[in-house]
Short mmCIF file of C-alpha atoms and ligand atoms in Angstrom, two decimals:
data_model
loop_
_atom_site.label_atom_id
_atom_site.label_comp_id
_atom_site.label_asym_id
_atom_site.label_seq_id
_atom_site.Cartn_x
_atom_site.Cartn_y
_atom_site.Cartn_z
CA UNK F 66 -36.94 -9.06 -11.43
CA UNK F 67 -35.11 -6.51 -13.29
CA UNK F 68 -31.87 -5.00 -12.06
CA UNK F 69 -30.43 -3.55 -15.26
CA UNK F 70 -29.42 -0.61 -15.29
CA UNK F 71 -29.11 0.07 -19.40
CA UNK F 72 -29.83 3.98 -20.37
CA UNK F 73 -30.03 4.96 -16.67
CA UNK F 74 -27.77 7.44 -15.37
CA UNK F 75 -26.65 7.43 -11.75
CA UNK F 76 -25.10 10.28 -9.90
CA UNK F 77 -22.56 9.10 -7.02
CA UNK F 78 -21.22 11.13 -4.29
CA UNK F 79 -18.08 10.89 -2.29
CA UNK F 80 -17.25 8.24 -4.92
CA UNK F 81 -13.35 8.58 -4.93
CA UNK F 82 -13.10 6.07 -1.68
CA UNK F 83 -14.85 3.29 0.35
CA UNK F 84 -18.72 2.80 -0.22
CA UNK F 85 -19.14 4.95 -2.78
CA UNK F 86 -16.74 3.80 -4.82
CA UNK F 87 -17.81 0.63 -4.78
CA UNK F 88 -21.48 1.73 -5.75
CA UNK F 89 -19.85 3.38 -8.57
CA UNK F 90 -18.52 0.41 -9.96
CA UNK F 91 -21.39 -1.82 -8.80
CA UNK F 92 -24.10 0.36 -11.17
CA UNK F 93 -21.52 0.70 -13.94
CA UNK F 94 -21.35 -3.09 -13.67
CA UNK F 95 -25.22 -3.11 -13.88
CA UNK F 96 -25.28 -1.13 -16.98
CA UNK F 97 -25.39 2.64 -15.71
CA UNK F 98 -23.57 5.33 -16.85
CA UNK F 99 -22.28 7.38 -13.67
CA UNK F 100 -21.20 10.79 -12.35
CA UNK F 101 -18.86 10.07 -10.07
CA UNK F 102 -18.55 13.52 -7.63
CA UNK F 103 -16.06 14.05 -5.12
CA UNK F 104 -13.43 16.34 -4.18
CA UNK F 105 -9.98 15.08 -5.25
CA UNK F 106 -9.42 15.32 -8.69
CA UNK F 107 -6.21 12.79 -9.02
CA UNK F 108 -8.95 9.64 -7.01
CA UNK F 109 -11.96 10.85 -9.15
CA UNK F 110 -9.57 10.17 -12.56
CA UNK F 111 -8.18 6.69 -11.04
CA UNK F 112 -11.78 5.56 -10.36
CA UNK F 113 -13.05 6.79 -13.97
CA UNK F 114 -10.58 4.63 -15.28
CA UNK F 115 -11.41 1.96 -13.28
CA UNK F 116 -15.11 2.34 -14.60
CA UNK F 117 -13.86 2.62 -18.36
CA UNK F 118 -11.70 -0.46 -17.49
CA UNK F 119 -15.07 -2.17 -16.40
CA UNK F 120 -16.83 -0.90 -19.91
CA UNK F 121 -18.60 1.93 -19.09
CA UNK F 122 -19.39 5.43 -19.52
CA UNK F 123 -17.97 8.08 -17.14
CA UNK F 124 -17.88 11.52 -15.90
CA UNK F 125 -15.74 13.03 -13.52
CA UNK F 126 -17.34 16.02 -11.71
CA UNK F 127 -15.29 17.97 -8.70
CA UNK F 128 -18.10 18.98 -6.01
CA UNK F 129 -17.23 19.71 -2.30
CA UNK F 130 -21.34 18.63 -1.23
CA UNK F 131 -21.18 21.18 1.69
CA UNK F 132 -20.83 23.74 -1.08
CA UNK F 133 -24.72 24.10 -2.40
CA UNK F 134 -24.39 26.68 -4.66
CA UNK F 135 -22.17 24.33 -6.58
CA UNK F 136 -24.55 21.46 -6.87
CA UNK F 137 -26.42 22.89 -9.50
CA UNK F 138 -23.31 23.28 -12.00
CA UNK F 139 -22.27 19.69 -10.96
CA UNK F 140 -25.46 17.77 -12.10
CA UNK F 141 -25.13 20.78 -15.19
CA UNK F 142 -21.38 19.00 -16.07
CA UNK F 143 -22.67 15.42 -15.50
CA UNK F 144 -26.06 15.76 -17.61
CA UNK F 145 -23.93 17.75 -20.38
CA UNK F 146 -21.89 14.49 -20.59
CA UNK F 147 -24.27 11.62 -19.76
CA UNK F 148 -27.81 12.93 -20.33
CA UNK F 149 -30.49 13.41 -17.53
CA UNK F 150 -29.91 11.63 -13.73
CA UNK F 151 -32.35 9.18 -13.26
CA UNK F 152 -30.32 7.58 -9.68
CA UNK F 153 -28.94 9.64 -7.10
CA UNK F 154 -26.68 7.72 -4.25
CA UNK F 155 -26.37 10.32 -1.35
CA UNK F 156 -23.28 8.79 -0.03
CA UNK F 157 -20.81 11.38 0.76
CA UNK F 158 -20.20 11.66 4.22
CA UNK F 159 -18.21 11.99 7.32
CA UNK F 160 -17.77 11.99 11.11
CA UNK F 161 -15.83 13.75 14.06
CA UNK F 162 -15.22 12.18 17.20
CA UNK F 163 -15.61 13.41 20.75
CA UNK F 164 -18.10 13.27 23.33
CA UNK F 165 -21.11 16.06 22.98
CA UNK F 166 -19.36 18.63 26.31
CA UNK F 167 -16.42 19.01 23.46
CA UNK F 168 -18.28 19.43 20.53
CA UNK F 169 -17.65 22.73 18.92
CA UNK F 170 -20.09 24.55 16.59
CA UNK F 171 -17.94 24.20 13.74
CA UNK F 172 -17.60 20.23 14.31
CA UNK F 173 -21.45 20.56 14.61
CA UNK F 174 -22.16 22.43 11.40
CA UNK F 175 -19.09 20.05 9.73
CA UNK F 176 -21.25 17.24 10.42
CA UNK F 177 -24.75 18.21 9.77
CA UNK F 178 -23.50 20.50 6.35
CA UNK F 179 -22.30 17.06 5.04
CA UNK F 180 -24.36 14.17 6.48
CA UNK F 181 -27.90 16.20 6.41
CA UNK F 182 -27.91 19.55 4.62
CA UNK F 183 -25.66 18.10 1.55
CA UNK F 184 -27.86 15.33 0.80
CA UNK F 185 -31.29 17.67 1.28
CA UNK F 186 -30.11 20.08 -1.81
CA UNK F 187 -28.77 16.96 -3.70
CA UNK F 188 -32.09 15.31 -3.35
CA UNK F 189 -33.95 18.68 -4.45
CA UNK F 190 -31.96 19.05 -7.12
CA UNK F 191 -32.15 15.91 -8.72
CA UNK F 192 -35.87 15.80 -7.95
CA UNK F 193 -36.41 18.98 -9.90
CA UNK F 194 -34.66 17.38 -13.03
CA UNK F 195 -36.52 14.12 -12.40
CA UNK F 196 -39.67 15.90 -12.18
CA UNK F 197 -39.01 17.94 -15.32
CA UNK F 198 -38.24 14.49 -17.18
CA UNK F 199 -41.17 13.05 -16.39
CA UNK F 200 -39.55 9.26 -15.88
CA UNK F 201 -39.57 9.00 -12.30
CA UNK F 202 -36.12 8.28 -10.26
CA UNK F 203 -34.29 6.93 -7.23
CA UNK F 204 -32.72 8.73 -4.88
CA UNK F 205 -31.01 5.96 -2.35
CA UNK F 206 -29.69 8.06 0.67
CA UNK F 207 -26.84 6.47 2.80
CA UNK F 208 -27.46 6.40 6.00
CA UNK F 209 -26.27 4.25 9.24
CA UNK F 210 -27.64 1.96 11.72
CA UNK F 211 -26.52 5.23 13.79
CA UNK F 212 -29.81 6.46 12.65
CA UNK F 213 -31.39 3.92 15.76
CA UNK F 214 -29.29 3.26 18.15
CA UNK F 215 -26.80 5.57 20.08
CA UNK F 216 -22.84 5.50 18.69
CA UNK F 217 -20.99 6.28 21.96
CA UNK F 218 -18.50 9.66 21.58
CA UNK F 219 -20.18 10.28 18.01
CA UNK F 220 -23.36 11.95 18.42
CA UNK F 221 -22.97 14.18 15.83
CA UNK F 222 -22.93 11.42 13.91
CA UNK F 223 -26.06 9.90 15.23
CA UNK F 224 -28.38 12.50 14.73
CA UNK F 225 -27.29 13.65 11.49
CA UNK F 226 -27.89 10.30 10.13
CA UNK F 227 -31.28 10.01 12.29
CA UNK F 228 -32.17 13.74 10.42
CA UNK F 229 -31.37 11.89 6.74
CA UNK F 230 -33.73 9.04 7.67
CA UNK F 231 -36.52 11.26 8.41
CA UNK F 232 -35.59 13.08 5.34
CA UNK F 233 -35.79 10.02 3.11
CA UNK F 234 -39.56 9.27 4.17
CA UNK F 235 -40.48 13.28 4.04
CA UNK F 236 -39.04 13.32 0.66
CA UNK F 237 -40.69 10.15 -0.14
CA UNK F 238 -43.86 10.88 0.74
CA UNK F 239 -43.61 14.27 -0.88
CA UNK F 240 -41.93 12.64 -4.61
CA UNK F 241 -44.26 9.95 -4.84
CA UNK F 242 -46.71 11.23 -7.05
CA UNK F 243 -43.29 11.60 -9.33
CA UNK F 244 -42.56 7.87 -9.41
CA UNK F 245 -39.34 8.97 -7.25
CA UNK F 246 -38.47 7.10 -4.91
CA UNK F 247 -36.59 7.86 -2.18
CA UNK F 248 -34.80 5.11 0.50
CA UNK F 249 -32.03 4.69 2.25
CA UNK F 250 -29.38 2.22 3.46
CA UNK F 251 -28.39 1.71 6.56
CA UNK F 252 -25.22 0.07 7.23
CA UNK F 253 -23.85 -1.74 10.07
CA UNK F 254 -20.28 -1.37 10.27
CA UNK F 255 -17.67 -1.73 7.25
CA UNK F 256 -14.29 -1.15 7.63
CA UNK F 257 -13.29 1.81 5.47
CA UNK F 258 -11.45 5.14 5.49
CA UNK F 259 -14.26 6.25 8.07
CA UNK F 260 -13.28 4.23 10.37
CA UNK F 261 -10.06 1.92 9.39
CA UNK F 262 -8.02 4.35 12.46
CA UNK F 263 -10.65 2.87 14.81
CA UNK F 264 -10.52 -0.78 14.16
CA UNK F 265 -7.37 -1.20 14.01
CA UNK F 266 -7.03 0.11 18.10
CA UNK F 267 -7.24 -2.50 21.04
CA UNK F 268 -10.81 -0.60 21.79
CA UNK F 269 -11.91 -1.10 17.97
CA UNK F 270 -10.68 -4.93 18.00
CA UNK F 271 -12.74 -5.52 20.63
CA UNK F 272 -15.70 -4.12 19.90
CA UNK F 273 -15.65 -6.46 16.43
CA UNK F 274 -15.58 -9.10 19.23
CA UNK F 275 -18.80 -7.67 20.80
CA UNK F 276 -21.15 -8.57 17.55
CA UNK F 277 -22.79 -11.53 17.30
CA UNK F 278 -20.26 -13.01 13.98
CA UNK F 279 -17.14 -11.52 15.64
CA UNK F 280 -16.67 -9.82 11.97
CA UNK F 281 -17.52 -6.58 10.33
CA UNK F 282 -19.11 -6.33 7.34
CA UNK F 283 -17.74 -5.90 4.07
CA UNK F 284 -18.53 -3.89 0.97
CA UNK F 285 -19.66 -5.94 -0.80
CA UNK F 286 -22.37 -6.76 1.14
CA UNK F 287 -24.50 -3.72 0.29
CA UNK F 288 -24.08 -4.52 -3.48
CA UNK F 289 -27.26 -6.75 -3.52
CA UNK F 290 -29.79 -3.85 -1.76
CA UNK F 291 -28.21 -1.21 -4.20
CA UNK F 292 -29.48 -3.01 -7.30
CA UNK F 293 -32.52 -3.39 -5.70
CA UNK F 294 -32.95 -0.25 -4.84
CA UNK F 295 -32.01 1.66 -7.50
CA UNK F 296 -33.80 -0.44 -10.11
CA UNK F 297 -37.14 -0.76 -11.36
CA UNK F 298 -37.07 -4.01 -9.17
CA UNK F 299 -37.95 -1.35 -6.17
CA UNK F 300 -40.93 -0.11 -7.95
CA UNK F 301 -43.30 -0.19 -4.60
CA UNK F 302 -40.61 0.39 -2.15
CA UNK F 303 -40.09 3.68 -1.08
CA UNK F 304 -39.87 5.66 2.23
CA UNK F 305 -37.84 2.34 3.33
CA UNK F 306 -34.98 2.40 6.09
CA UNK F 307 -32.94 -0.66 5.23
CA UNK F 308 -30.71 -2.31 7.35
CA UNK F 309 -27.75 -3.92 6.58
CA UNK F 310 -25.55 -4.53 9.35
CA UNK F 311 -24.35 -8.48 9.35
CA UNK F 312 -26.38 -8.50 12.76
CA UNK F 313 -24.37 -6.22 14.75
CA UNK F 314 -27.09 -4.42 16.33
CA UNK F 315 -28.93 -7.35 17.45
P1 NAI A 239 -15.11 7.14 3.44
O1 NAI A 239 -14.53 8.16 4.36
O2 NAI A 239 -14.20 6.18 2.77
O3 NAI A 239 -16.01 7.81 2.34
C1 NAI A 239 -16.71 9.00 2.51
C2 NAI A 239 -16.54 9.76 1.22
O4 NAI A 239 -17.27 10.97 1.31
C3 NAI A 239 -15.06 10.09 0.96
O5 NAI A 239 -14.75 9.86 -0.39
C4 NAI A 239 -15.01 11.56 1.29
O6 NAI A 239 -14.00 12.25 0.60
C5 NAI A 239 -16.40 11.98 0.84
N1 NAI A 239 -16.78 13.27 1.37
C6 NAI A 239 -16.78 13.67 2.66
N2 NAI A 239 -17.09 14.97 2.73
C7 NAI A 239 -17.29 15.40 1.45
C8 NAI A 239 -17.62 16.63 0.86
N3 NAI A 239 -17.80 17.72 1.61
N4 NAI A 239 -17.77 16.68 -0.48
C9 NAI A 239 -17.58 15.61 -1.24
N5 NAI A 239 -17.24 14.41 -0.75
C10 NAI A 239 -17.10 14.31 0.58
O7 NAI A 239 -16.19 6.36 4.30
P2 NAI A 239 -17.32 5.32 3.86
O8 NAI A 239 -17.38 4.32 4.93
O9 NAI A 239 -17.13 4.87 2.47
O10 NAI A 239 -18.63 6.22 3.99
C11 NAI A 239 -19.58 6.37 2.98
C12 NAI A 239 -20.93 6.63 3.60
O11 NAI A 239 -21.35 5.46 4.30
C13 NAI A 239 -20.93 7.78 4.62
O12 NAI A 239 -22.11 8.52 4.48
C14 NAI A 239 -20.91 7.03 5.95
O13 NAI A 239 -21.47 7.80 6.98
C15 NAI A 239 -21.76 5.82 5.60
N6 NAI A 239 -21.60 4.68 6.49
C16 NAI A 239 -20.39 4.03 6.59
C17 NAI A 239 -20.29 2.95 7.44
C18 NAI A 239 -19.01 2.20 7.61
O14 NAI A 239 -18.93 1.39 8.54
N7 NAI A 239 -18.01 2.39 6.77
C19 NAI A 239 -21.43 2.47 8.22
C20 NAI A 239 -22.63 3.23 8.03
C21 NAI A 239 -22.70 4.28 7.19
#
C-alpha cells in the first residue's frame, strides 16, 4: 500500500476551519504540498503556518468557490507556486436551516452555488489541468450521509449533497479514461463550525443520544479514507460514495 504523498500537489477548499483544515494538514503530513483556498485571509495565513510548522510547502490562495470566474486564477496562483494539482478535496461548504415552506430563493441558490455548482467548476477545472498533464488525479468530493437519508429542517442541504454524489460518479465515469478519479466522502456527523450552535442545544444533545455510540464523530476519523483516497493506494476505486459516519445512520 502506498499512501505517500511526495511530489503530489493537493488543492484544499474551505481549508481555514473544521474538515478541511484538518485534510490540509493530514496530506501535508503525508508528504503533499497544498493550496489551501478559502476566504479569510488572517485563518488562511494561521493555517499556512501551521503547515510550515508541520514541514511543508504552502500556498495561500483567497477564493470565495461560489465565485467561478475566479477559480481559474486560483488554481493559476497555486500552480505558479507549487507546480501542477494532482488532488483536489471539494470540501468547502455550508448549510441554512429552515424547513422547505421558508426557504427563500436566495437560501436556495446559497446552498446549491456552494455545495453543488462550486465543486462542478472546481472539478472541471482541475480535470482540464490533469488532463493536460497527462498523470492522472484525484478529485475526493465531500459530501454527507445527507446525500441518503433525509436531514429534518435542512433540505437544502440534502439534495445539494445528493446532486454532488451523482456528480462524483458522472464525473467518474466521464475522467476515467484520464486515470482521474473521482470519489467522495460521506460523513456522519462531526462536530464543527457547521454545526457546533446545534449540538450544543437540548435538541442537539439529544439527538447525539439517538445514535447507536451515544457520540459524534471526530475529525480525525476521516484521516484514514483521505489517504486512501487520494493516493495511488485508490488506484481501482473510483465513482465510490464512502461512508463514514461512526454508525449513526444505522
Ligand atoms: P465548517 O463550517 O467548519 O467548514 C466549511 C468551510 O467551508 C469553512 O471554512 C467555510 O468558510 C468554507 N466555505 C463556505 N462557503 C465558502 C465559499 N463560498 N468559499 C470558500 N469557502 C467557503 O464545516 P465543516 O464541518 O468543516 O464542513 C466541511 C465540509 O464537510 C462541508 O462540505 C460539509 O457540508 C461537510 N460535512 C460536514 C459534516 C459535519 O458533521 N461537520 C458532516 C458531513 C459533511
Amino acid at each position: 500500500m502506498n499512501y505517500d504523498l511526495k511530489g503530489r500537489t493537493a488543492f484544499v477548499t474551505g481549508a481555514t476551519s473544521g474538515l478541511g483544515r484538518r485534510f490540509a494538514r493530514v496530506l501535508a503530513q503525508a508528504g503533499a504540498d497544498i493550496a489551501i483556498a478559502g476566504r479569510r485571509a488572517e485563518r488562511l495565513a494561521t493555517v499556512k503556518s501551521e503547515i510550515e510548522a508541520l514541514g511543508g510547502k504552502c500556498a495561500a490562495v483567497p477564493l470565495d468557490v461560489t465565485d467561478i470566474g475566479a477559480i481559474s486564477h486560483a488554481f493559476d496562483t497555486a500552480e505558479g507556486a507549487l507546480g501542477p494539482i494532482g488532488i483536489l478535496v471539494n470540501n468547502a461548504g455550508m448549510s441554512r436551516e429552515g424547513l422547505a415552506v421558508t426557504v427563500t430563493p436566495g437560501d436556495f441558490d446559497a446552498v446549491m452555488g456552494t455545495n453543488l455548482r462550486a465543486p462542478f467548476f472546481l472539478a472541471t477545472e482541475a480535470a482540464r489541468r490533469m488532463i493536460a498533464q497527462g498523470k492522472g488525479g484525484r478529485i475526493v468530493n465531500i459530501a454527507s450521509i445527507a446525500a441518503f437519508r433525509v436531514l429534518p429542517g435542512v433540505s437544502t442541504y440534502c439534495i445539494s449533497k445528493a446532486g454532488l454524489a451523482m456528480m462524483t460518479q458522472s464525473l467518474a465515469r466521464e475522467w476515467a479514461r484520464y486515470e482521474i478519479n473521482v470519489n467522495a466522502i460521506c460523513p456522519g456527523f462531526i462536530e464543527t463550525e457547521i454545526n457546533r450552535d446545534w449540538f450544543q442545544t437540548e435538541a442537539g444533545q439529544k439527538q447525539i443520544r439517538s445514535f447507536p455510540r451515544r457520540r459524534l464523530a471526530q475529525e480525525s476519523d476521516l484521516d484514514g479514507l483521505l489517504l486512501l483516497l487520494a493516493s495511488d493506494a485508490s488506484r481501482a476505486i473510483t465513482g465510490s460514495l464512502m461512508t463514514v459516519d461512526d454508525a449513526q445512520s444505522l
